[in-house]
Amino acid sequence: MRRFVIRRVRSLLDRSNQHHHHYKNNPFLISSSSSSSSSQYQSRFLSSTSVLGSSSSSMAPAVTVDTINPKVLKCEYAVRGEIVTLAQRLQQDLKDNPGSHPFDEILYCNIGNPQSLGQQPLTFFREVLALCDHPPILDKSETQGLFSTDAIARAWQILDQIPGGATGAYSHSQGIKGLRDTIAAGIEARDGFPADPNDIFLTDGASVGVHMMMQLLIRSEKDGILCPIPQYPLYSASIALHGGTLVPYYLDEAAGWGLEISELKKQLEDARAKGITVRALCVINPGNPTGQVLAEENLREIVEFSKQEGLVLLADEVYQENVYVPEKSFHSLKKVSRSMGYGEEDISLVSFQSVSKGYYGECGKRGGYMEITGFSPDVREQIYKVASVNLCSNITGQILASLVMSPPKVGDESYDSYCAERDGILSSLARRAKTLEDALNSLEGVTCNKAEGAMYLFPRIQLPQKAIKAAEAANSAPDAFYCRHLLNATGIVVVPGSGFGQVPGTWHFRCTILPQEDKIPAIVSRLTDFHKKFMDEYRD
Amino acid sequence: MRRFVIRRVRSLLDRSNQHHHHYKNNPFLISSSSSSSSSQYQSRFLSSTSVLGSSSSSMAPAVTVDTINPKVLKCEYAVRGEIVTLAQRLQQDLKDNPGSHPFDEILYCNIGNPQSLGQQPLTFFREVLALCDHPPILDKSETQGLFSTDAIARAWQILDQIPGGATGAYSHSQGIKGLRDTIAAGIEARDGFPADPNDIFLTDGASVGVHMMMQLLIRSEKDGILCPIPQYPLYSASIALHGGTLVPYYLDEAAGWGLEISELKKQLEDARAKGITVRALCVINPGNPTGQVLAEENLREIVEFSKQEGLVLLADEVYQENVYVPEKSFHSLKKVSRSMGYGEEDISLVSFQSVSKGYYGECGKRGGYMEITGFSPDVREQIYKVASVNLCSNITGQILASLVMSPPKVGDESYDSYCAERDGILSSLARRAKTLEDALNSLEGVTCNKAEGAMYLFPRIQLPQKAIKAAEAANSAPDAFYCRHLLNATGIVVVPGSGFGQVPGTWHFRCTILPQEDKIPAIVSRLTDFHKKFMDEYRD
């Protein structure tokens, strides 16, 4: 409870700061309510401390942390956890008192959010979205001067696919059929195997699809989901929220974060021995936070294993466009399973895709889809029903999902500029990955696998005993201790490995490769200087 | 199980139809995979029937309806239930064989989806969205000719509020701070009491916010949520998905769907006697499906009751702009509680708003917010954490939510056209409500309360015993039986009252007032003719 009291005091302080800041800038506010509302905050403070003793009385607040769903309490999401809260406070400091810290800006390397760091959206995609948002301009002459002809043509085509051209209407619960046709065609073009638009559920980003599958599969804590360690914390959070059990399988850091079937088998058997019914195997390829790209042969083994063990394959393939090394390429688990001759009746497979990653990085549009194959029609009906409760995903995101799966083609007016924008982003990401990887590997006690794909590096830090003791004294995980020191010294925000899971006794952090290229040298030198000082201070 | 086998066969038939339809129109497909995929569907049929006997074998599909989360099975959502599935099939029929039914189009009166029935989006809102989707055109000269000056100015203002102007970036987990400032100012202007942007969580429509609160409040089936009967099935569905108990309180149809505190008290005490911990009281105002607008005095009683009983007040206020009678007006529960002198420490209140309703009807944009007041900072942190797992709501919806809470003002170039569009829609909705209400009341054995607000009528039908017996014989609820006959005879889609809940032994249906005005006469005459024939056939 002590932790919560501290938190409460801290966030009350934050809130009242933000509060005054807000009222300073609020034209509507009359002074009386300003004073009444500050006293309101005073009394809230009193009441929220007095809650602790009196949560049974009917006059106490209706909800306290002791009376909320314990699954919510259990859930953690480090990507926007304590370190980010600290970073936001430092950013406010810099704004309020410039020069108050040894850096002039916060560099958010904690989250895969490219456009927040200056990556520009692809022109063609945005032209089409703008035209679909305001169709009346489509046949105005000025529009010809502002938009490419193929963007105009594509907008007309999409409006034709939307019943009544109504971009402001709820769509079919799975998403607009015409857009699903386009996506299915894109998947077929990618894989060389048929895709059915009726297997596609458009979602507000991939996260929503993952939650839907966890909700479908998890009945109790006796149901387990095999997840890689390290993993993207969406999976641990979603499993916790739905009351299931995360069954970890460890990626082999020494083998470039390799996925060993023997490890899968061992963990599956251990879980079963503990009475856990393992429902699904989650595979993240390219890897998050690990950045490895799985080889086709490895994927075949994974499909065979899932089939033999009767596991649903949950394929997180949102980084399918993010591969940076010539010796590797992306293979979808659906293509691999079909190429093995396995069809609908052989394996249950869900593939997740998102508009947030790739070269487009349209995180804020919340678009994505899941392709569901190998489920019986009655189970599919249940998935459809759950999708229907939320009516549909946002239409802008639906349109964008169709665009990323069907970009401009040779001969289209936008084709050359589209290729230039796409290749510029991907080649720059590859250079940034290599520069940061080399910089990290040059640090004392730090080893970092190659970022073959995705948007992250996940270096291992050999922390001195002295640092580990200091972290313990600060009541903090050693990697969180390191990351907090890094942030306070440099303004660079990374996420402690403990937020993703790691072999006990090893320490890591996740750092995105997303800052713009002109900032990379500064990041490298700041990081290098910090690390040297840190080691000098704590070296055993 | 029989029910599922029937469903499976039926939906397989649907699927294979859609399937061939798809491949007919699919440019990418080479003939070989066309045949392979039809055999694929053949074998899926075999495997999915063989599932029934063999779900334990590791070769069986990983998931069957018998092994999914039973909470998902339990959840129902009639607004997109069986009747709509039938309607979609009829629509396909009409497309494939015109003239195959006694009507030439399906009229969807099942769902509050205005733009799907031809309502046009508001020009100003769409201009701003288009400009924010493609900012490079903002300073092009052609743009002056295509967009209003205040839309251009608003777009600039919004881009300034978004860090880096990045409309494609994940935002703060609660939504973009500048947009929350605008929304808070709009709430203050509406209520005359302060609103804090830090209390606002932007969401992908109101449904997501409702799910978040249910997830927070429901620990087990021993936790109850007081919901009106009839209710919007989002609530029953969400409570079922989160494993809680819906505690019904009945609205008094004879008193214009009045909400009686004595009924609330009775149901609360009954639930507590059964060992249910009632966590929250859900109020839908204006009412869905009932259309009543609660009087201020009634709202005061509700606030007092919630405070005394220590209940969280969940205020579904998404129809706050939809009031059609001069004698009633909308009062937010926050305004009412503040006007009673109750502040943060007195009552926990969540107000839900959406861009899907009102005069804007932007369902497909999936924008909305919840304003959370009267929760301790540590509980708020938990809500923030859950919001963070999904990163943020879609930015287009966030922008739109700020626009509906801050539309053009006197003196803005768009102000007059904005008012004309808004008032045109609202006055037309009022006329449609009245016309349909009168038509329904003129039908034998039908009584319909006034649609004071929202977008629905919920008439009661006195069904003859003969019809009730015929429904039983058809293994159908009597109101579903009536609605299915109505659809088959007229193409009009309405939702049976049993999907919303009703006093046992009474029968209703929900009909939206959303078809365009020129279609209303046809609906009235088709409905009137059908009802007469139906009564002639089944009159006792």
Coordinates of C-alpha atoms in Angstrom, one line a residue, chain B residues 27-216:
Chain B
P27 CA -7.8 -10.1 -60.7
F28 CA -4.9 -11.7 -58.9
L29 CA -6.1 -15.2 -58.8
I30 CA -4.7 -17.9 -61.1
S31 CA -7.1 -20.7 -61.9
S32 CA -5.1 -23.4 -60.2
S33 CA -5.5 -21.9 -56.7
S34 CA -9.1 -21.3 -57.5
S35 CA -9.7 -25.0 -57.8
S36 CA -7.3 -25.8 -54.9
S37 CA -9.2 -23.3 -52.7
S38 CA -12.6 -24.8 -53.5
S39 CA -11.3 -28.2 -52.5
Q40 CA -9.9 -26.5 -49.4
Y41 CA -13.5 -25.4 -48.6
Q42 CA -14.7 -29.0 -49.2
S43 CA -12.2 -30.4 -46.7
R44 CA -12.8 -27.6 -44.2
F45 CA -16.5 -28.7 -44.2
L46 CA -15.4 -32.3 -43.5
S47 CA -12.9 -31.3 -40.8
S48 CA -15.3 -28.9 -39.1
T49 CA -18.0 -31.5 -38.8
S50 CA -15.5 -34.1 -37.6
V51 CA -14.4 -31.7 -34.8
L52 CA -17.4 -32.6 -32.8
G53 CA -16.2 -36.0 -31.9
S54 CA -12.5 -35.5 -31.6
S55 CA -11.7 -32.2 -29.9
S56 CA -9.3 -34.0 -27.5
S57 CA -7.0 -35.4 -30.3
S58 CA -4.0 -33.3 -31.1
M59 CA -4.8 -33.5 -34.8
A60 CA -8.2 -31.8 -34.2
P61 CA -8.5 -28.0 -34.7
A62 CA -7.0 -26.2 -31.7
V63 CA -10.2 -24.4 -30.9
T64 CA -13.9 -25.4 -30.9
V65 CA -16.9 -23.6 -29.5
D66 CA -16.7 -26.0 -26.7
T67 CA -13.2 -24.8 -25.7
I68 CA -13.5 -21.1 -26.1
N69 CA -14.0 -18.6 -23.3
P70 CA -17.6 -19.2 -22.2
K71 CA -18.0 -15.5 -21.5
V72 CA -17.7 -14.9 -25.3
L73 CA -20.4 -17.6 -25.9
K74 CA -22.7 -15.9 -23.4
C75 CA -22.3 -12.4 -24.9
E76 CA -25.1 -11.3 -27.3
Y77 CA -25.4 -8.2 -29.5
A78 CA -28.8 -8.1 -31.2
V79 CA -28.2 -4.8 -33.1
R80 CA -26.1 -6.9 -35.5
G81 CA -27.7 -10.2 -34.8
E82 CA -29.8 -12.8 -36.7
I83 CA -32.2 -10.3 -38.3
V84 CA -29.3 -8.3 -39.8
T85 CA -27.6 -11.5 -41.1
L86 CA -30.9 -12.3 -42.8
A87 CA -31.1 -8.7 -44.2
Q88 CA -27.6 -9.0 -45.7
R89 CA -28.7 -12.3 -47.4
L90 CA -31.8 -10.6 -48.8
Q91 CA -29.7 -7.7 -50.0
Q92 CA -27.5 -10.1 -51.9
D93 CA -30.6 -11.8 -53.3
L94 CA -31.8 -8.5 -54.6
K95 CA -28.5 -7.8 -56.2
D96 CA -28.2 -11.3 -57.8
N97 CA -31.9 -11.6 -58.9
P98 CA -33.6 -8.3 -58.9
G99 CA -37.4 -8.6 -58.3
S100 CA -36.9 -11.8 -56.2
H101 CA -38.6 -10.0 -53.3
P102 CA -41.6 -7.8 -52.8
F103 CA -39.3 -4.8 -52.2
D104 CA -36.4 -3.3 -54.2
E105 CA -34.2 -2.3 -51.3
I106 CA -33.3 -3.1 -47.7
L107 CA -34.0 -0.3 -45.3
Y108 CA -31.7 -0.6 -42.3
C109 CA -33.5 0.8 -39.3
N110 CA -31.6 -1.5 -37.0
I111 CA -28.7 0.7 -36.1
G112 CA -27.9 4.3 -35.3
N113 CA -25.8 4.8 -38.4
P114 CA -27.0 8.1 -40.0
Q115 CA -24.5 8.4 -42.9
S116 CA -25.2 4.9 -44.1
L117 CA -28.7 6.2 -44.9
G118 CA -27.5 9.3 -46.7
Q119 CA -27.0 11.9 -44.0
Q120 CA -24.1 14.1 -45.1
P121 CA -21.2 14.9 -42.8
L122 CA -20.8 18.5 -41.8
T123 CA -18.6 20.4 -44.3
F124 CA -16.5 22.2 -41.7
F125 CA -15.6 19.1 -39.8
R126 CA -14.5 17.2 -42.9
E127 CA -12.6 20.1 -44.3
V128 CA -10.5 20.2 -41.1
L129 CA -10.0 16.4 -41.1
A130 CA -8.8 16.5 -44.8
L131 CA -6.4 19.3 -44.1
C132 CA -5.0 17.6 -41.0
D133 CA -4.5 14.4 -43.1
H134 CA -2.4 16.1 -45.7
P135 CA -0.9 19.3 -44.2
P136 CA 1.4 20.0 -47.2
I137 CA -1.6 21.5 -49.0
L138 CA -2.3 24.0 -46.2
D139 CA -0.1 26.7 -47.7
K140 CA -0.9 26.0 -51.4
S141 CA -2.8 28.8 -53.1
E142 CA -5.4 26.3 -54.6
T143 CA -6.4 25.3 -51.1
Q144 CA -7.9 28.8 -50.5
G145 CA -10.4 28.0 -53.3
L146 CA -11.3 24.6 -51.9
F147 CA -11.5 25.1 -48.2
S148 CA -13.1 27.7 -45.9
T149 CA -10.7 30.1 -44.2
D150 CA -11.7 29.0 -40.7
A151 CA -11.2 25.4 -41.6
I152 CA -7.7 26.2 -42.7
A153 CA -7.1 28.3 -39.5
R154 CA -8.5 25.4 -37.3
A155 CA -6.3 22.9 -39.1
W156 CA -3.2 25.1 -38.4
Q157 CA -4.3 25.4 -34.8
I158 CA -4.8 21.7 -34.3
L159 CA -1.4 20.9 -36.0
D160 CA 0.2 23.3 -33.5
Q161 CA -1.4 21.3 -30.7
I162 CA 0.0 18.1 -31.9
P163 CA 3.7 17.5 -31.0
G164 CA 5.7 18.0 -34.2
G165 CA 2.4 18.3 -36.0
A166 CA 2.6 14.6 -36.4
T167 CA -1.0 13.4 -37.1
G168 CA 0.5 9.9 -37.8
A169 CA 2.1 9.5 -34.4
Y170 CA 0.8 7.7 -31.3
S171 CA -0.5 10.4 -28.9
H172 CA -0.4 10.6 -25.2
S173 CA -2.4 7.6 -23.9
Q174 CA -5.4 9.8 -23.0
G175 CA -5.2 11.7 -26.3
I176 CA -3.5 14.8 -27.5
K177 CA -3.3 17.3 -24.7
G178 CA -4.3 20.4 -26.8
L179 CA -7.4 18.6 -28.0
R180 CA -8.3 17.6 -24.5
D181 CA -8.0 21.3 -23.5
T182 CA -10.5 22.1 -26.3
I183 CA -12.9 19.4 -25.2
A184 CA -12.6 20.5 -21.5
A185 CA -13.4 24.1 -22.6
G186 CA -16.4 22.8 -24.5
I187 CA -17.7 20.9 -21.5
E188 CA -17.2 24.0 -19.3
A189 CA -19.2 26.1 -21.9
R190 CA -21.9 23.4 -21.9
D191 CA -22.2 22.9 -18.1
G192 CA -20.9 26.2 -16.5
F193 CA -18.7 24.1 -14.3
P194 CA -14.9 23.6 -14.7
A195 CA -13.7 20.6 -16.6
D196 CA -10.1 19.3 -16.4
P197 CA -8.3 18.0 -19.6
N198 CA -6.5 15.5 -17.3
D199 CA -9.9 13.9 -16.6
I200 CA -10.5 13.3 -20.3
F201 CA -9.6 10.0 -22.0
L202 CA -10.1 10.1 -25.8
T203 CA -11.4 6.7 -27.0
D204 CA -12.3 5.0 -30.4
G205 CA -16.0 5.6 -29.9
A206 CA -17.8 5.4 -26.6
S207 CA -17.9 1.6 -26.6
V208 CA -14.2 1.3 -25.8
G209 CA -14.6 3.6 -22.8
V210 CA -17.5 1.5 -21.5
H211 CA -15.4 -1.7 -21.9
M212 CA -12.6 -0.1 -19.9
M213 CA -14.8 0.8 -17.0
M214 CA -16.4 -2.6 -17.0
Q215 CA -13.0 -4.2 -17.0
L216 CA -11.9 -1.9 -14.1

